[in-house]
mmCIF file with all atom_site columns, C-alpha atoms in Angstrom:
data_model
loop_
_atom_site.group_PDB
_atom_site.id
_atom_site.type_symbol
_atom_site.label_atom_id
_atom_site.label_alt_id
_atom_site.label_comp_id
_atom_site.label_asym_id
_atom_site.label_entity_id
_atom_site.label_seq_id
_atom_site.pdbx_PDB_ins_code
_atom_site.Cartn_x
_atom_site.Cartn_y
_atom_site.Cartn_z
_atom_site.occupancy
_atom_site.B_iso_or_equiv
_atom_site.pdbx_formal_charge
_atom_site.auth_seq_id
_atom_site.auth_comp_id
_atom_site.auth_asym_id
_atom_site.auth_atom_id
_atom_site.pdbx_PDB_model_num
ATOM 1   C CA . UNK A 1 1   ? 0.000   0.000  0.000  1.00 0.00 ? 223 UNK A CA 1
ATOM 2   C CA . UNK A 1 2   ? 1.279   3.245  -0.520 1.00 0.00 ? 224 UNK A CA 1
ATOM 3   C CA . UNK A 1 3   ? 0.066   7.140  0.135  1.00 0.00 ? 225 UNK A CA 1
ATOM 4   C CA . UNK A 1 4   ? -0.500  9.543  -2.612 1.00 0.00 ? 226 UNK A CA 1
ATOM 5   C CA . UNK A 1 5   ? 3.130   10.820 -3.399 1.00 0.00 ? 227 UNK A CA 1
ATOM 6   C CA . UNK A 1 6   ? 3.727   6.784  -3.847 1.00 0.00 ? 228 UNK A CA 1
ATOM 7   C CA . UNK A 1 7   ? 5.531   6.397  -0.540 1.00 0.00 ? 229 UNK A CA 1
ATOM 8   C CA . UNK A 1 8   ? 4.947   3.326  1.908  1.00 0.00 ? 230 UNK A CA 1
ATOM 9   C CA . UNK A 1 9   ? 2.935   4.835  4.897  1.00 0.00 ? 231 UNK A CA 1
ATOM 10  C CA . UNK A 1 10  ? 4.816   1.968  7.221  1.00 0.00 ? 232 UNK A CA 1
ATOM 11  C CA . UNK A 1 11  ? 8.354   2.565  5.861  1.00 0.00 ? 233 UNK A CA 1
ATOM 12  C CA . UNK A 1 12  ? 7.517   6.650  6.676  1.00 0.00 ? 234 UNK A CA 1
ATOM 13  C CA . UNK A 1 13  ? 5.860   5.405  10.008 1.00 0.00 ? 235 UNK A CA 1
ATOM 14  C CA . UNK A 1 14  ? 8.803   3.778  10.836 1.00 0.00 ? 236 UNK A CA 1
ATOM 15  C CA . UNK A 1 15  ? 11.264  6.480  10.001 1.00 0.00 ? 237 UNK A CA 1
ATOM 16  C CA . UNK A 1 16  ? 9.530   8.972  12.410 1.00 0.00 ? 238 UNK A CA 1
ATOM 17  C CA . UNK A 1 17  ? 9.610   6.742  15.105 1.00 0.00 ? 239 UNK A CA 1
ATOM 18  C CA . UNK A 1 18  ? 13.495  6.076  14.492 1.00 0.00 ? 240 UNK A CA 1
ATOM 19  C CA . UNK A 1 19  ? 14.544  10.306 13.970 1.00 0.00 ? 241 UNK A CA 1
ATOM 20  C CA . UNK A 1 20  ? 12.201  10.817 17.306 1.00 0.00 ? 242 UNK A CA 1
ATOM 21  C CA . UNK A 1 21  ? 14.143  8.112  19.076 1.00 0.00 ? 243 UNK A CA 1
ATOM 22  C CA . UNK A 1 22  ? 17.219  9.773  18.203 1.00 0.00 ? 244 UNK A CA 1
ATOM 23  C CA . UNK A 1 23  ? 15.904  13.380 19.113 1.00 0.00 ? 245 UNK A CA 1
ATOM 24  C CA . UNK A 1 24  ? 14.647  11.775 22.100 1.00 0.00 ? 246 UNK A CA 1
ATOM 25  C CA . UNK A 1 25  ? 18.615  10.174 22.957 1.00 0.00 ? 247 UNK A CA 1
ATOM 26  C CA . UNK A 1 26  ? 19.785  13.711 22.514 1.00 0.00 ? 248 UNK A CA 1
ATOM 27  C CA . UNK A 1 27  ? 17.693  15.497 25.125 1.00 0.00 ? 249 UNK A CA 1
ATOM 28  C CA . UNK A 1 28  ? 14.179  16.167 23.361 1.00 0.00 ? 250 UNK A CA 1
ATOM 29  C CA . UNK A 1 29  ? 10.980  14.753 25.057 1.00 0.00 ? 251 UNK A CA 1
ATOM 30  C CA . UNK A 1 30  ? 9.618   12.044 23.278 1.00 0.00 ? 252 UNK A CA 1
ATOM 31  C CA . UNK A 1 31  ? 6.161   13.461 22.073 1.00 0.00 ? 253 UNK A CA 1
ATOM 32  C CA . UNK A 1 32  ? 7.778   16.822 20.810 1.00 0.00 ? 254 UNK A CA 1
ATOM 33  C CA . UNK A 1 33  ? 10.149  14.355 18.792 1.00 0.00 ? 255 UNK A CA 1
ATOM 34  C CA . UNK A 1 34  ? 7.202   12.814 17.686 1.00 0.00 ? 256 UNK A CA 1
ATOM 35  C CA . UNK A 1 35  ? 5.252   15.212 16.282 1.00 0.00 ? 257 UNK A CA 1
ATOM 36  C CA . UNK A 1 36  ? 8.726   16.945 15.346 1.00 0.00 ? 258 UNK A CA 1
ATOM 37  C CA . UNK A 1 37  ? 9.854   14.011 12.721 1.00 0.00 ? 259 UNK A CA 1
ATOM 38  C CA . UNK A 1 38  ? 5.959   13.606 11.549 1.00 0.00 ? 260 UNK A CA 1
ATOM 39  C CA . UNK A 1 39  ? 6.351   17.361 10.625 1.00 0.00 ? 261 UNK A CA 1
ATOM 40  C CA . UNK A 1 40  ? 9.646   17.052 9.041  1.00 0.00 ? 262 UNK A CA 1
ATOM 41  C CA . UNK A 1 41  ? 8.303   13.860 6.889  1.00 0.00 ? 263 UNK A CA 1
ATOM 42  C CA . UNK A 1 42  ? 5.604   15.585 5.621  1.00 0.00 ? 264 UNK A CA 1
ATOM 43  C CA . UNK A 1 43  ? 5.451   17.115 2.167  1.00 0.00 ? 265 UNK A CA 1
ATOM 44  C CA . UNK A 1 44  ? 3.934   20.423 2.822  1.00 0.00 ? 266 UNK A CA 1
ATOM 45  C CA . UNK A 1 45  ? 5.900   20.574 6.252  1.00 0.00 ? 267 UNK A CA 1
ATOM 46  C CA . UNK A 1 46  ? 2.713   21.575 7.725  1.00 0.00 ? 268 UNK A CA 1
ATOM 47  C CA . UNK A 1 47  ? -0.189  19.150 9.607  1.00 0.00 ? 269 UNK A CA 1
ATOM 48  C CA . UNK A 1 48  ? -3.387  19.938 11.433 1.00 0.00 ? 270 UNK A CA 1
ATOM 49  C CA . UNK A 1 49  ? -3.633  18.428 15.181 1.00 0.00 ? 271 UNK A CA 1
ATOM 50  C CA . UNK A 1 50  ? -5.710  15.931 14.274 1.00 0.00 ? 272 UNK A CA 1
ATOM 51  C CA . UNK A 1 51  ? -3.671  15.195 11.239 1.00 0.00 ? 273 UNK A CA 1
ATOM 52  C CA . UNK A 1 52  ? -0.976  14.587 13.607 1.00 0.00 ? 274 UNK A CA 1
ATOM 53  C CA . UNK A 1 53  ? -3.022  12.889 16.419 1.00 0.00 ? 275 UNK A CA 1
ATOM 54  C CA . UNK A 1 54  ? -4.186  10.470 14.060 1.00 0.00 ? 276 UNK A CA 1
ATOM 55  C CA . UNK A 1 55  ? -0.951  9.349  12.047 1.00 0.00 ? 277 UNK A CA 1
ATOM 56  C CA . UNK A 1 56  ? 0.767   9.489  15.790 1.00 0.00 ? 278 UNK A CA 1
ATOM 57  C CA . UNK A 1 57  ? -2.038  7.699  17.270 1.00 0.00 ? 279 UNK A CA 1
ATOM 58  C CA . UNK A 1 58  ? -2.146  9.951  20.368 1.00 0.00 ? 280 UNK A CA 1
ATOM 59  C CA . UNK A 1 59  ? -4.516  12.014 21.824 1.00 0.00 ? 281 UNK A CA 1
ATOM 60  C CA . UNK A 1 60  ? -5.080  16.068 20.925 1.00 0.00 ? 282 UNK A CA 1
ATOM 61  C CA . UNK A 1 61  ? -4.040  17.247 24.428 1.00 0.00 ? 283 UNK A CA 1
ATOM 62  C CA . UNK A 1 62  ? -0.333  14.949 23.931 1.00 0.00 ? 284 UNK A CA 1
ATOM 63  C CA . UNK A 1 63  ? -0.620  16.955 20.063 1.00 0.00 ? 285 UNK A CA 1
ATOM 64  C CA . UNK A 1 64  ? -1.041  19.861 21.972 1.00 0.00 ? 286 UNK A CA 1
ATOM 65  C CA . UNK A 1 65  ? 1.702   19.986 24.476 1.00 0.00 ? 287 UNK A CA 1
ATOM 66  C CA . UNK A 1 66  ? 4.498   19.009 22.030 1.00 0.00 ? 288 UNK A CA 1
ATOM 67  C CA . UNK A 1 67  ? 3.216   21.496 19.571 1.00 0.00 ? 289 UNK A CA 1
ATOM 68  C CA . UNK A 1 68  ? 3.620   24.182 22.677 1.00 0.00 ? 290 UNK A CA 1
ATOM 69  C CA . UNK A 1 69  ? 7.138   22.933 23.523 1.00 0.00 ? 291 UNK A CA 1
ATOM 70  C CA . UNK A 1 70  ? 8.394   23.146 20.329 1.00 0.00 ? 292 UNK A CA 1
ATOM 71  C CA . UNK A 1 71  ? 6.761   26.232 19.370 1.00 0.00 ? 293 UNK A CA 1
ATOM 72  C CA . UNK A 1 72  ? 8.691   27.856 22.575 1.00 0.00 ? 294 UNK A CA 1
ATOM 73  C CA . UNK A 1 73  ? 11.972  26.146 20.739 1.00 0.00 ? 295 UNK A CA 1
ATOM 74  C CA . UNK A 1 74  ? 11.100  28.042 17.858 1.00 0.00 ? 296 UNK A CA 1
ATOM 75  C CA . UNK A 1 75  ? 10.971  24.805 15.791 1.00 0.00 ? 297 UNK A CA 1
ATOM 76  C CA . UNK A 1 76  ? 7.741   24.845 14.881 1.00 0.00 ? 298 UNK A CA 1
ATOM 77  C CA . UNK A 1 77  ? 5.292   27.532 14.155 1.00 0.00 ? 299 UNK A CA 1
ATOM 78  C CA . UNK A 1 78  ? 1.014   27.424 14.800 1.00 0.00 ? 300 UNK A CA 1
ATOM 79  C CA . UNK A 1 79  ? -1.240  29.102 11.806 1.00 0.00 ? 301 UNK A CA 1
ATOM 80  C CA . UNK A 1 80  ? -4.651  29.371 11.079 1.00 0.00 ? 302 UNK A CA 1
ATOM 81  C CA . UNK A 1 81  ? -6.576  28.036 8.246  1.00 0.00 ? 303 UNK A CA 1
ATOM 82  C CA . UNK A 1 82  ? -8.075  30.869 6.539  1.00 0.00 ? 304 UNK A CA 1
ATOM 83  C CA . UNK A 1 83  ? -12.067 30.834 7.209  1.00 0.00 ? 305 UNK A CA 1
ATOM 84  C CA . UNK A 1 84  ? -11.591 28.459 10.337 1.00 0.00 ? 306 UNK A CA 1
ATOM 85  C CA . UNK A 1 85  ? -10.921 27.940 13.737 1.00 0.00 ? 307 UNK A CA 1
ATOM 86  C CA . UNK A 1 86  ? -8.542  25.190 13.430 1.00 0.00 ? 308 UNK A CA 1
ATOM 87  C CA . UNK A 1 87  ? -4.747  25.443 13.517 1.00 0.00 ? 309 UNK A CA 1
ATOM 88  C CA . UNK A 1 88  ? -2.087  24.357 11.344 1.00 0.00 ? 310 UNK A CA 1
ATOM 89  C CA . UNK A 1 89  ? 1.549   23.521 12.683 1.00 0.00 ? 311 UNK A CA 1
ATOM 90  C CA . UNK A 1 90  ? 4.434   23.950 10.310 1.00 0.00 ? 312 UNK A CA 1
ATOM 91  C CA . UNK A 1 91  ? 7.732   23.156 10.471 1.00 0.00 ? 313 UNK A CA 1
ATOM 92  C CA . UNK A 1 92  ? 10.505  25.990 9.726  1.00 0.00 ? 314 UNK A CA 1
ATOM 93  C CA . UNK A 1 93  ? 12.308  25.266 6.597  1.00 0.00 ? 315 UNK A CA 1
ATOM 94  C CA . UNK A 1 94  ? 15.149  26.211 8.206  1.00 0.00 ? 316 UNK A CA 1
ATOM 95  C CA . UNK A 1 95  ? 14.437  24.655 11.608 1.00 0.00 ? 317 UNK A CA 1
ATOM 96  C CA . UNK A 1 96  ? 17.752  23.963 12.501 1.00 0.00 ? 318 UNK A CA 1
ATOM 97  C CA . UNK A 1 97  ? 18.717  27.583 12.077 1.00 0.00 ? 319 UNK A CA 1
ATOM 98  C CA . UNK A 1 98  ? 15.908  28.757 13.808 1.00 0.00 ? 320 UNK A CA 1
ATOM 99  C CA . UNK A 1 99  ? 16.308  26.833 16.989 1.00 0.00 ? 321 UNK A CA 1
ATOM 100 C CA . UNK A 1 100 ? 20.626  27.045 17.236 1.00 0.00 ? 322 UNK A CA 1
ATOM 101 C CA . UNK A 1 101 ? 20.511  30.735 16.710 1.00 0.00 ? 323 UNK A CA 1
ATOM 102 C CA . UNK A 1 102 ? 17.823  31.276 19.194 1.00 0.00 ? 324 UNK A CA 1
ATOM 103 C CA . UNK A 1 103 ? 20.308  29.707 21.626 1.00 0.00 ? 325 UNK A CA 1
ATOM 104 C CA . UNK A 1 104 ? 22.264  32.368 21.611 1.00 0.00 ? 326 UNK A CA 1
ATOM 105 C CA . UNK A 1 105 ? 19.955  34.266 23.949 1.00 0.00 ? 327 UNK A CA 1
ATOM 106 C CA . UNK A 1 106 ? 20.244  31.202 26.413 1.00 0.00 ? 328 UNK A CA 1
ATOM 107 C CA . UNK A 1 107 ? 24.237  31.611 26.310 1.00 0.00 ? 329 UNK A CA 1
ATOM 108 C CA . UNK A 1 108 ? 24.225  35.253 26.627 1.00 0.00 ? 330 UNK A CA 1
ATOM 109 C CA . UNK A 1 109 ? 21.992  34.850 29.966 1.00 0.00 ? 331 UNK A CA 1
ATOM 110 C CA . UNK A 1 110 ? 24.289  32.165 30.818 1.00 0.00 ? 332 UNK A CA 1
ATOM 111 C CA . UNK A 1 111 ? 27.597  33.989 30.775 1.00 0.00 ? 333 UNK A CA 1
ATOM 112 C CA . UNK A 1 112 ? 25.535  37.034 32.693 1.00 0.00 ? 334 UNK A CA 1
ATOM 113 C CA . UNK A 1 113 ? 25.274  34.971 35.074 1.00 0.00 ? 335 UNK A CA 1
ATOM 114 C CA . UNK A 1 114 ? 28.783  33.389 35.099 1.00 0.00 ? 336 UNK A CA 1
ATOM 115 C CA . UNK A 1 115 ? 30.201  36.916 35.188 1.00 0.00 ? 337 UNK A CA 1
ATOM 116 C CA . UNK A 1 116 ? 28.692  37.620 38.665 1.00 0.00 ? 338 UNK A CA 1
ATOM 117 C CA . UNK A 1 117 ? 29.687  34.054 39.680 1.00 0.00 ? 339 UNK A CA 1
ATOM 118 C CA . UNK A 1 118 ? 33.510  35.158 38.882 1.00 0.00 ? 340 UNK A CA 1
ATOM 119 C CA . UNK A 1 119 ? 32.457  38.309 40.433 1.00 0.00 ? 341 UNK A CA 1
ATOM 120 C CA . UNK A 1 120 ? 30.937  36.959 43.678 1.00 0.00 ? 342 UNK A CA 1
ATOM 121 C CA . UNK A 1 121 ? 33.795  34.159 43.831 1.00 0.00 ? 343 UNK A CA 1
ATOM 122 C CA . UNK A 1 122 ? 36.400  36.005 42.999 1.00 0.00 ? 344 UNK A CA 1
ATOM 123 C CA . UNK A 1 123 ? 38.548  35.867 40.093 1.00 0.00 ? 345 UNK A CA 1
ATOM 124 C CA . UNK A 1 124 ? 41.743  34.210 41.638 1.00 0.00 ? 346 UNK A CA 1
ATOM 125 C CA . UNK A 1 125 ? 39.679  31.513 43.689 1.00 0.00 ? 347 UNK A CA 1
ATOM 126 C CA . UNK A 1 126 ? 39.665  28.084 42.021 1.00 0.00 ? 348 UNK A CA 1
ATOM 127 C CA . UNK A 1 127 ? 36.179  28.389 41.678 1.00 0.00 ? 349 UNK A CA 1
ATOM 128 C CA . UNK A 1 128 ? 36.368  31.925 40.110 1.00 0.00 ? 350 UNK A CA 1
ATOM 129 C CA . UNK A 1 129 ? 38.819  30.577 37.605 1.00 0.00 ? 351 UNK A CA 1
ATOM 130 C CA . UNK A 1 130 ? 36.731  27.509 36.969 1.00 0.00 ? 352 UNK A CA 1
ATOM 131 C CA . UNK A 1 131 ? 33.735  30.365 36.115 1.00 0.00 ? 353 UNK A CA 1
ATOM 132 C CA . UNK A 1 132 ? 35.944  32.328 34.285 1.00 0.00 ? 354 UNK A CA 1
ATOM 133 C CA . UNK A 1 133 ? 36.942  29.275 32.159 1.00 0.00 ? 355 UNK A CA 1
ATOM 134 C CA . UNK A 1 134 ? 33.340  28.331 32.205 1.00 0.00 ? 356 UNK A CA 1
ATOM 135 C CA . UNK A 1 135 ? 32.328  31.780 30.806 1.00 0.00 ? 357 UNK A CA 1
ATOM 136 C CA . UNK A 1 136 ? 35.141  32.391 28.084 1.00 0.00 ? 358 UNK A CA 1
ATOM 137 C CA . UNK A 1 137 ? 33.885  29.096 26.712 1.00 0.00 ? 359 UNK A CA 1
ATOM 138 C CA . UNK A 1 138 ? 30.690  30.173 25.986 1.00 0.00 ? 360 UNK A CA 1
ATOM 139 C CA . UNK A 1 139 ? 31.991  33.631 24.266 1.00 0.00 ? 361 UNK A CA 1
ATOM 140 C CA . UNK A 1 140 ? 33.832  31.701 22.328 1.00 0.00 ? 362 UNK A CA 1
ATOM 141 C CA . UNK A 1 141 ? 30.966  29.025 21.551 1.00 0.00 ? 363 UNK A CA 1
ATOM 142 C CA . UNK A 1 142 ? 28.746  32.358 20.908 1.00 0.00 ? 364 UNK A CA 1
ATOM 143 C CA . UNK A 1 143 ? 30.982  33.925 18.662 1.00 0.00 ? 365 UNK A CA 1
ATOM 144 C CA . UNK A 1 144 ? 31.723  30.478 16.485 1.00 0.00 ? 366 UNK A CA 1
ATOM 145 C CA . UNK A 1 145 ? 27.652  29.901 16.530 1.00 0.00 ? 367 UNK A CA 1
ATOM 146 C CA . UNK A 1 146 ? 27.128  33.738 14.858 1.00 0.00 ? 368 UNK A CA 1
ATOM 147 C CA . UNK A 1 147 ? 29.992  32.990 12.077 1.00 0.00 ? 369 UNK A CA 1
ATOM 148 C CA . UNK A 1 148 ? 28.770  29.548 11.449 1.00 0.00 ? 370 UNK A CA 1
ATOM 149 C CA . UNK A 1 149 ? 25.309  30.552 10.977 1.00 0.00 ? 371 UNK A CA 1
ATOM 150 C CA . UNK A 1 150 ? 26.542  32.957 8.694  1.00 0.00 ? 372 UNK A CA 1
ATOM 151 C CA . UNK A 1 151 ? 28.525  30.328 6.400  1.00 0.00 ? 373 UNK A CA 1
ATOM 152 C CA . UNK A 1 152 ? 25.369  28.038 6.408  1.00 0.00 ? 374 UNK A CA 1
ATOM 153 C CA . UNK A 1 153 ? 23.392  31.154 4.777  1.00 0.00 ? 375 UNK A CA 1
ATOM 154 C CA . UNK A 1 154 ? 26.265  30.846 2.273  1.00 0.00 ? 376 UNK A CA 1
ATOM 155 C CA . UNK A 1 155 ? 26.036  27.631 1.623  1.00 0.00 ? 377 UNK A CA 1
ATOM 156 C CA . UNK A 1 156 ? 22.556  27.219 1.697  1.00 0.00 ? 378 UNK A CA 1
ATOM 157 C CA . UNK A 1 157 ? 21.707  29.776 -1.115 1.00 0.00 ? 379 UNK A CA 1
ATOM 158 C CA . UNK A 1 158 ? 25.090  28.075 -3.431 1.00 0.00 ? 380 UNK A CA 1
ATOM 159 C CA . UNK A 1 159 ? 23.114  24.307 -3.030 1.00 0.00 ? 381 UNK A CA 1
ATOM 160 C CA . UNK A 1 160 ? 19.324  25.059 -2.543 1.00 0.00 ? 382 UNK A CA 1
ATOM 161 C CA . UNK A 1 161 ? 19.199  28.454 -4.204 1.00 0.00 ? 383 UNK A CA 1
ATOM 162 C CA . UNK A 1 162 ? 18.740  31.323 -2.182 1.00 0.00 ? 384 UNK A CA 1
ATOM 163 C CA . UNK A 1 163 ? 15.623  31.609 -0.298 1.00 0.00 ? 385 UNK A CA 1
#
């Protein structure tokens, strides 16, 4: 049996189980994976919650939650169909961007708060030096994620066309 772009509904069943798993073995919760990899699979990238409840076989409310968590990555975004009530989620085409560069407001609150640790420790204490170690690693994980993202743009436009 097969769906309508010719593709076996199992085969893509089974992939979407096997990219959540390994979303799930890097950190993610497993229903945001879920729903995640059945967005991702899907042609037009985008999927109604009962679209997803049903190929997911979960209820709305599970549908729901993931949808909130990874809308709050910024991996996902909600829309409305026009003329009705009901919500579509879509996946960013350029998800991964999306959620790594929002990051960066994580690590700048991060090293905030690392500078008043080596503050409040004390900068020639072992533990102010461990902070201060602590904190130059993330500047420097900062400034590689800004010119990284930048050489993905680059790349990007030279093999998909620019966007």
């Amino acid at each position: 049996m097969t769906d309508v772009a010719g593709r076996d509904p199992e085969a893509v069943s089974k992939f979407v189980e096997s990219f959540a798993a390994q979303l799930v073995e890097a950190g993610m919760q497993r229903m945001p994976a879920r729903v995640f990899a059945a967005l991702l699979s899907s042609d037009s990238g985008t999927l109604t919650s009962a679209e997803l409840g049903e190929q997911l076989q979960v209820s709305a409310a599970a549908v729901s939650g993931a949808v909130r968590y990874l809308a709050q990555q910024h991996m996902v975004a909600r829309e409305r169909e026009p003329g009705s009530r009901r919500e579509r989620y879509r996946v960013h085409s350029n998800q991964w961007y999306e959620a790594l560069t929002n990051r960066e407001a994580v690590l700048k609150r991060w090293e905030g708060a690392l500078r008043e640790g080596v503050t409040s420790l004390g900068a020639d204490t072992p533990a102010g030096r461990r902070m201060a170690e602590t904190l130059a690693f993330f500047e420097f994980v900062d400034g590689e994620i800004a010119a990284m993202m930048e050489r993905w743009r680059v790349h990007r436009d030279r093999v998909f066309g620019a966007s």
